[in-house]
Amino acid sequence: EIMPSLVGSEMCIRDRLHGVPSLMAEIQAYKDQHPACFSQLRTLFIGGDQVPASLLGRINQTFSGVELIELYGPTEGTILTTYAQVTPEILSQTGSIIGKGLANTQLQVVNHRGVLTPVNVSGELLIGGAGVTRGYLNRPELSAEKFIANTLYDETKTNHCASNSQYCYKSGDLVRWLPDGNLEFIGRVDHQVKIRGFRIELGEIENTLAAHPSVSDNLVIAKDYIGEGVGEGGSADKRLLAYVVAPELELSVDDDEKRVNEQHQRLSEQLRQHLSEHLPDYMIPVAFVFLNEFPLNTNGKVNRKVLPEPEMAMQQANYLAPQTDTEKALCEIWQQVLKVESVSYTHLTLP
């Protein structure tokens, strides 16, 4: 159990501690100032929300010698569904590992057609077993949408197999099986977007960005581009934007604007290079917006409505105009196809 006690004005933790990622970040800072208060801590549980690999690494460093366990699960699965005992192998992963199913739990990863996916292929997580709830109170339509028939249900095993449930819960979480049997959390299914015919998982871009040493937090969104000649409702109107918190760029408003822009431009290029080493071109954001911290709403979540717009002029500072007649003709074609105002001739270069 979690057994906090007060010694003077300090809070001391005995035996075990369980908290969500945002709380753990605060506890980590508290532990740095009051290390003696955690001398009796043996096991640390972290979960309730996605745990970025970077945060997991920092917590493991801060609480060295303490058993660290990552937990995952929605309320509809009775809070906890999977667990992962954090090992050096898990810490070496760039993604968010949520581990394996708890006892009496059945996990399935399916594509948009409801077909089971193989290892390393992402899909929606379906949760079955003894922990799945009966549905939502007085909301039959939503219950029917989220709690679906379990295609793996075996009525001959109902008496001695608690993980064999008749229904399973559609979590809406995008995951994939890893070769070692663990699940990797990628993001939300409703955060999938389609741009120019490509289905893109925003969580995969965020996980790759999080692996860069200069990035402490990030958020990738698909934003509708509004400009002259842009059609309505077409997938080509969307652009990927990355919002990045990078401690090394925490500059004050009094800093020289030119120096700030130069640092932003330099880190933008580094992040593009980093992403291009792991992801295809169509998953590279067109712009990076650097923040000292994310604006939060009353629930502690990122307030997406107040995120600043990117300064596209600065993002296009490295624009190179086409020189030859062929380059000009190709750029004009791609401007019409992509419905953008300009295309740098460097974009025509094949890798």
PDB file of N, CA and C in Angstrom, residues 270-331:
ATOM      1  N   GLN A 270      17.595  19.565 -37.320  1.00  0.00           N
ATOM      2  CA  GLN A 270      18.044  18.360 -36.608  1.00  0.00           C
ATOM      3  C   GLN A 270      16.883  17.389 -36.401  1.00  0.00           C
ATOM      4  N   LEU A 271      15.711  17.919 -36.051  1.00  0.00           N
ATOM      5  CA  LEU A 271      14.546  17.061 -35.827  1.00  0.00           C
ATOM      6  C   LEU A 271      14.059  16.448 -37.129  1.00  0.00           C
ATOM      7  N   ARG A 272      14.091  17.218 -38.219  1.00  0.00           N
ATOM      8  CA  ARG A 272      13.714  16.661 -39.518  1.00  0.00           C
ATOM      9  C   ARG A 272      14.646  15.526 -39.909  1.00  0.00           C
ATOM     10  N   GLN A 273      15.934  15.725 -39.682  1.00  0.00           N
ATOM     11  CA  GLN A 273      16.906  14.680 -40.006  1.00  0.00           C
ATOM     12  C   GLN A 273      16.666  13.439 -39.157  1.00  0.00           C
ATOM     13  N   HIS A 274      16.397  13.664 -37.878  1.00  0.00           N
ATOM     14  CA  HIS A 274      16.126  12.543 -36.967  1.00  0.00           C
ATOM     15  C   HIS A 274      14.890  11.767 -37.413  1.00  0.00           C
ATOM     16  N   LEU A 275      13.828  12.467 -37.748  1.00  0.00           N
ATOM     17  CA  LEU A 275      12.595  11.804 -38.181  1.00  0.00           C
ATOM     18  C   LEU A 275      12.792  11.070 -39.502  1.00  0.00           C
ATOM     19  N   SER A 276      13.543  11.678 -40.411  1.00  0.00           N
ATOM     20  CA  SER A 276      13.738  11.062 -41.728  1.00  0.00           C
ATOM     21  C   SER A 276      14.528   9.760 -41.646  1.00  0.00           C
ATOM     22  N   GLU A 277      15.270   9.576 -40.560  1.00  0.00           N
ATOM     23  CA  GLU A 277      16.026   8.330 -40.384  1.00  0.00           C
ATOM     24  C   GLU A 277      15.134   7.185 -39.922  1.00  0.00           C
ATOM     25  N   HIS A 278      13.913   7.501 -39.456  1.00  0.00           N
ATOM     26  CA  HIS A 278      13.037   6.469 -38.914  1.00  0.00           C
ATOM     27  C   HIS A 278      11.670   6.399 -39.588  1.00  0.00           C
ATOM     28  N   LEU A 279      11.268   7.484 -40.257  1.00  0.00           N
ATOM     29  CA  LEU A 279       9.909   7.557 -40.804  1.00  0.00           C
ATOM     30  C   LEU A 279       9.949   7.956 -42.276  1.00  0.00           C
ATOM     31  N   PRO A 280       8.916   7.605 -43.032  1.00  0.00           N
ATOM     32  CA  PRO A 280       8.845   8.039 -44.434  1.00  0.00           C
ATOM     33  C   PRO A 280       8.599   9.540 -44.542  1.00  0.00           C
ATOM     34  N   ASP A 281       8.854  10.096 -45.713  1.00  0.00           N
ATOM     35  CA  ASP A 281       8.771  11.549 -45.918  1.00  0.00           C
ATOM     36  C   ASP A 281       7.405  12.119 -45.573  1.00  0.00           C
ATOM     37  N   TYR A 282       6.327  11.378 -45.882  1.00  0.00           N
ATOM     38  CA  TYR A 282       4.994  11.931 -45.679  1.00  0.00           C
ATOM     39  C   TYR A 282       4.619  12.038 -44.202  1.00  0.00           C
ATOM     40  N   MET A 283       5.468  11.514 -43.317  1.00  0.00           N
ATOM     41  CA  MET A 283       5.215  11.624 -41.883  1.00  0.00           C
ATOM     42  C   MET A 283       6.089  12.696 -41.218  1.00  0.00           C
ATOM     43  N   ILE A 284       6.801  13.486 -42.027  1.00  0.00           N
ATOM     44  CA  ILE A 284       7.637  14.553 -41.486  1.00  0.00           C
ATOM     45  C   ILE A 284       6.813  15.834 -41.398  1.00  0.00           C
ATOM     46  N   PRO A 285       6.676  16.449 -40.236  1.00  0.00           N
ATOM     47  CA  PRO A 285       5.894  17.691 -40.105  1.00  0.00           C
ATOM     48  C   PRO A 285       6.456  18.801 -40.994  1.00  0.00           C
ATOM     49  N   VAL A 286       5.563  19.637 -41.488  1.00  0.00           N
ATOM     50  CA  VAL A 286       6.003  20.746 -42.331  1.00  0.00           C
ATOM     51  C   VAL A 286       6.535  21.897 -41.485  1.00  0.00           C
ATOM     52  N   ALA A 287       6.189  21.934 -40.211  1.00  0.00           N
ATOM     53  CA  ALA A 287       6.625  23.026 -39.358  1.00  0.00           C
ATOM     54  C   ALA A 287       6.795  22.535 -37.929  1.00  0.00           C
ATOM     55  N   PHE A 288       7.743  23.171 -37.227  1.00  0.00           N
ATOM     56  CA  PHE A 288       7.985  22.893 -35.810  1.00  0.00           C
ATOM     57  C   PHE A 288       7.764  24.185 -35.030  1.00  0.00           C
ATOM     58  N   VAL A 289       6.975  24.083 -33.981  1.00  0.00           N
ATOM     59  CA  VAL A 289       6.709  25.230 -33.107  1.00  0.00           C
ATOM     60  C   VAL A 289       7.294  24.915 -31.738  1.00  0.00           C
ATOM     61  N   PHE A 290       8.184  25.760 -31.270  1.00  0.00           N
ATOM     62  CA  PHE A 290       8.879  25.496 -30.011  1.00  0.00           C
ATOM     63  C   PHE A 290       8.239  26.293 -28.872  1.00  0.00           C
ATOM     64  N   LEU A 291       7.987  25.600 -27.770  1.00  0.00           N
ATOM     65  CA  LEU A 291       7.347  26.203 -26.598  1.00  0.00           C
ATOM     66  C   LEU A 291       8.195  25.935 -25.361  1.00  0.00           C
ATOM     67  N   ASN A 292       8.095  26.832 -24.384  1.00  0.00           N
ATOM     68  CA  ASN A 292       8.732  26.573 -23.094  1.00  0.00           C
ATOM     69  C   ASN A 292       7.960  25.521 -22.309  1.00  0.00           C
ATOM     70  N   GLU A 293       6.630  25.509 -22.483  1.00  0.00           N
ATOM     71  CA  GLU A 293       5.767  24.514 -21.857  1.00  0.00           C
ATOM     72  C   GLU A 293       4.430  24.493 -22.592  1.00  0.00           C
ATOM     73  N   PHE A 294       3.695  23.401 -22.449  1.00  0.00           N
ATOM     74  CA  PHE A 294       2.395  23.300 -23.098  1.00  0.00           C
ATOM     75  C   PHE A 294       1.321  23.990 -22.262  1.00  0.00           C
ATOM     76  N   PRO A 295       0.391  24.682 -22.921  1.00  0.00           N
ATOM     77  CA  PRO A 295      -0.752  25.222 -22.182  1.00  0.00           C
ATOM     78  C   PRO A 295      -1.680  24.083 -21.776  1.00  0.00           C
ATOM     79  N   LEU A 296      -2.104  24.065 -20.534  1.00  0.00           N
ATOM     80  CA  LEU A 296      -2.934  22.976 -20.010  1.00  0.00           C
ATOM     81  C   LEU A 296      -4.326  23.474 -19.663  1.00  0.00           C
ATOM     82  N   ASN A 297      -5.296  22.578 -19.775  1.00  0.00           N
ATOM     83  CA  ASN A 297      -6.649  22.909 -19.334  1.00  0.00           C
ATOM     84  C   ASN A 297      -6.832  22.498 -17.875  1.00  0.00           C
ATOM     85  N   THR A 298      -8.022  22.618 -17.356  1.00  0.00           N
ATOM     86  CA  THR A 298      -8.264  22.330 -15.941  1.00  0.00           C
ATOM     87  C   THR A 298      -8.069  20.860 -15.598  1.00  0.00           C
ATOM     88  N   ASN A 299      -8.098  19.980 -16.611  1.00  0.00           N
ATOM     89  CA  ASN A 299      -7.893  18.546 -16.374  1.00  0.00           C
ATOM     90  C   ASN A 299      -6.438  18.132 -16.484  1.00  0.00           C
ATOM     91  N   GLY A 300      -5.559  19.107 -16.712  1.00  0.00           N
ATOM     92  CA  GLY A 300      -4.146  18.797 -16.825  1.00  0.00           C
ATOM     93  C   GLY A 300      -3.740  18.287 -18.192  1.00  0.00           C
ATOM     94  N   LYS A 301      -4.653  18.359 -19.169  1.00  0.00           N
ATOM     95  CA  LYS A 301      -4.348  17.931 -20.534  1.00  0.00           C
ATOM     96  C   LYS A 301      -3.931  19.141 -21.359  1.00  0.00           C
ATOM     97  N   VAL A 302      -3.229  18.876 -22.467  1.00  0.00           N
ATOM     98  CA  VAL A 302      -2.815  19.962 -23.346  1.00  0.00           C
ATOM     99  C   VAL A 302      -4.050  20.639 -23.939  1.00  0.00           C
ATOM    100  N   ASN A 303      -4.123  21.934 -23.806  1.00  0.00           N
ATOM    101  CA  ASN A 303      -5.227  22.710 -24.367  1.00  0.00           C
ATOM    102  C   ASN A 303      -4.900  23.023 -25.829  1.00  0.00           C
ATOM    103  N   ARG A 304      -5.368  22.180 -26.714  1.00  0.00           N
ATOM    104  CA  ARG A 304      -5.027  22.298 -28.134  1.00  0.00           C
ATOM    105  C   ARG A 304      -5.605  23.559 -28.760  1.00  0.00           C
ATOM    106  N   LYS A 305      -6.675  24.080 -28.182  1.00  0.00           N
ATOM    107  CA  LYS A 305      -7.345  25.232 -28.777  1.00  0.00           C
ATOM    108  C   LYS A 305      -6.500  26.500 -28.717  1.00  0.00           C
ATOM    109  N   VAL A 306      -5.562  26.573 -27.770  1.00  0.00           N
ATOM    110  CA  VAL A 306      -4.777  27.795 -27.620  1.00  0.00           C
ATOM    111  C   VAL A 306      -3.333  27.627 -28.087  1.00  0.00           C
ATOM    112  N   LEU A 307      -3.040  26.525 -28.763  1.00  0.00           N
ATOM    113  CA  LEU A 307      -1.691  26.343 -29.294  1.00  0.00           C
ATOM    114  C   LEU A 307      -1.418  27.396 -30.360  1.00  0.00           C
ATOM    115  N   PRO A 308      -0.245  28.004 -30.352  1.00  0.00           N
ATOM    116  CA  PRO A 308       0.046  29.077 -31.313  1.00  0.00           C
ATOM    117  C   PRO A 308       0.194  28.541 -32.735  1.00  0.00           C
ATOM    118  N   GLU A 309      -0.093  29.419 -33.681  1.00  0.00           N
ATOM    119  CA  GLU A 309       0.089  29.077 -35.087  1.00  0.00           C
ATOM    120  C   GLU A 309       1.575  29.146 -35.434  1.00  0.00           C
ATOM    121  N   PRO A 310       2.027  28.294 -36.356  1.00  0.00           N
ATOM    122  CA  PRO A 310       3.447  28.355 -36.752  1.00  0.00           C
ATOM    123  C   PRO A 310       3.726  29.587 -37.591  1.00  0.00           C
ATOM    124  N   GLU A 311       4.939  30.103 -37.458  1.00  0.00           N
ATOM    125  CA  GLU A 311       5.361  31.214 -38.300  1.00  0.00           C
ATOM    126  C   GLU A 311       5.944  30.628 -39.578  1.00  0.00           C
ATOM    127  N   MET A 312       5.082  30.514 -40.587  1.00  0.00           N
ATOM    128  CA  MET A 312       5.486  29.823 -41.801  1.00  0.00           C
ATOM    129  C   MET A 312       6.630  30.527 -42.516  1.00  0.00           C
ATOM    130  N   ALA A 313       6.730  31.835 -42.344  1.00  0.00           N
ATOM    131  CA  ALA A 313       7.834  32.543 -42.995  1.00  0.00           C
ATOM    132  C   ALA A 313       9.168  32.044 -42.480  1.00  0.00           C
ATOM    133  N   MET A 314       9.233  31.826 -41.145  1.00  0.00           N
ATOM    134  CA  MET A 314      10.480  31.331 -40.578  1.00  0.00           C
ATOM    135  C   MET A 314      10.725  29.896 -40.995  1.00  0.00           C
ATOM    136  N   GLN A 315       9.634  29.091 -41.071  1.00  0.00           N
ATOM    137  CA  GLN A 315       9.771  27.690 -41.450  1.00  0.00           C
ATOM    138  C   GLN A 315      10.265  27.553 -42.883  1.00  0.00           C
ATOM    139  N   GLN A 316       9.982  28.565 -43.735  1.00  0.00           N
ATOM    140  CA  GLN A 316      10.378  28.500 -45.128  1.00  0.00           C
ATOM    141  C   GLN A 316      11.645  29.299 -45.401  1.00  0.00           C
ATOM    142  N   ALA A 317      12.391  29.592 -44.335  1.00  0.00           N
ATOM    143  CA  ALA A 317      13.599  30.398 -44.505  1.00  0.00           C
ATOM    144  C   ALA A 317      14.612  29.713 -45.404  1.00  0.00           C
ATOM    145  N   ASN A 318      14.573  28.395 -45.456  1.00  0.00           N
ATOM    146  CA  ASN A 318      15.522  27.662 -46.273  1.00  0.00           C
ATOM    147  C   ASN A 318      14.960  27.351 -47.657  1.00  0.00           C
ATOM    148  N   TYR A 319      13.923  28.110 -48.062  1.00  0.00           N
ATOM    149  CA  TYR A 319      13.330  27.905 -49.380  1.00  0.00           C
ATOM    150  C   TYR A 319      14.329  28.285 -50.469  1.00  0.00           C
ATOM    151  N   LEU A 320      14.477  27.435 -51.460  1.00  0.00           N
ATOM    152  CA  LEU A 320      15.358  27.682 -52.598  1.00  0.00           C
ATOM    153  C   LEU A 320      14.512  27.662 -53.857  1.00  0.00           C
ATOM    154  N   ALA A 321      14.493  28.766 -54.569  1.00  0.00           N
ATOM    155  CA  ALA A 321      13.663  28.887 -55.759  1.00  0.00           C
ATOM    156  C   ALA A 321      14.219  28.029 -56.886  1.00  0.00           C
ATOM    157  N   PRO A 322      13.337  27.505 -57.752  1.00  0.00           N
ATOM    158  CA  PRO A 322      13.811  26.727 -58.906  1.00  0.00           C
ATOM    159  C   PRO A 322      14.616  27.607 -59.854  1.00  0.00           C
ATOM    160  N   GLN A 323      15.628  27.012 -60.493  1.00  0.00           N
ATOM    161  CA  GLN A 323      16.530  27.778 -61.348  1.00  0.00           C
ATOM    162  C   GLN A 323      16.285  27.521 -62.829  1.00  0.00           C
ATOM    163  N   THR A 324      16.241  26.260 -63.200  1.00  0.00           N
ATOM    164  CA  THR A 324      16.110  25.926 -64.613  1.00  0.00           C
ATOM    165  C   THR A 324      14.635  25.893 -65.017  1.00  0.00           C
ATOM    166  N   ASP A 325      14.404  25.870 -66.333  1.00  0.00           N
ATOM    167  CA  ASP A 325      13.023  25.796 -66.828  1.00  0.00           C
ATOM    168  C   ASP A 325      12.343  24.507 -66.376  1.00  0.00           C
ATOM    169  N   THR A 326      13.104  23.413 -66.357  1.00  0.00           N
ATOM    170  CA  THR A 326      12.537  22.128 -65.924  1.00  0.00           C
ATOM    171  C   THR A 326      12.129  22.181 -64.459  1.00  0.00           C
ATOM    172  N   GLU A 327      13.017  22.752 -63.619  1.00  0.00           N
ATOM    173  CA  GLU A 327      12.705  22.871 -62.194  1.00  0.00           C
ATOM    174  C   GLU A 327      11.478  23.758 -61.974  1.00  0.00           C
ATOM    175  N   LYS A 328      11.381  24.853 -62.715  1.00  0.00           N
ATOM    176  CA  LYS A 328      10.234  25.749 -62.585  1.00  0.00           C
ATOM    177  C   LYS A 328       8.938  25.049 -62.977  1.00  0.00           C
ATOM    178  N   ALA A 329       8.999  24.276 -64.070  1.00  0.00           N
ATOM    179  CA  ALA A 329       7.801  23.577 -64.536  1.00  0.00           C
ATOM    180  C   ALA A 329       7.348  22.534 -63.519  1.00  0.00           C
ATOM    181  N   LEU A 330       8.317  21.775 -62.973  1.00  0.00           N
ATOM    182  CA  LEU A 330       7.986  20.745 -61.990  1.00  0.00           C
ATOM    183  C   LEU A 330       7.432  21.363 -60.711  1.00  0.00           C
ATOM    184  N   CYS A 331       8.037  22.469 -60.271  1.00  0.00           N
ATOM    185  CA  CYS A 331       7.547  23.121 -59.054  1.00  0.00           C
ATOM    186  C   CYS A 331       6.127  23.638 -59.239  1.00  0.00           C
TER     187      CYS A 331
END
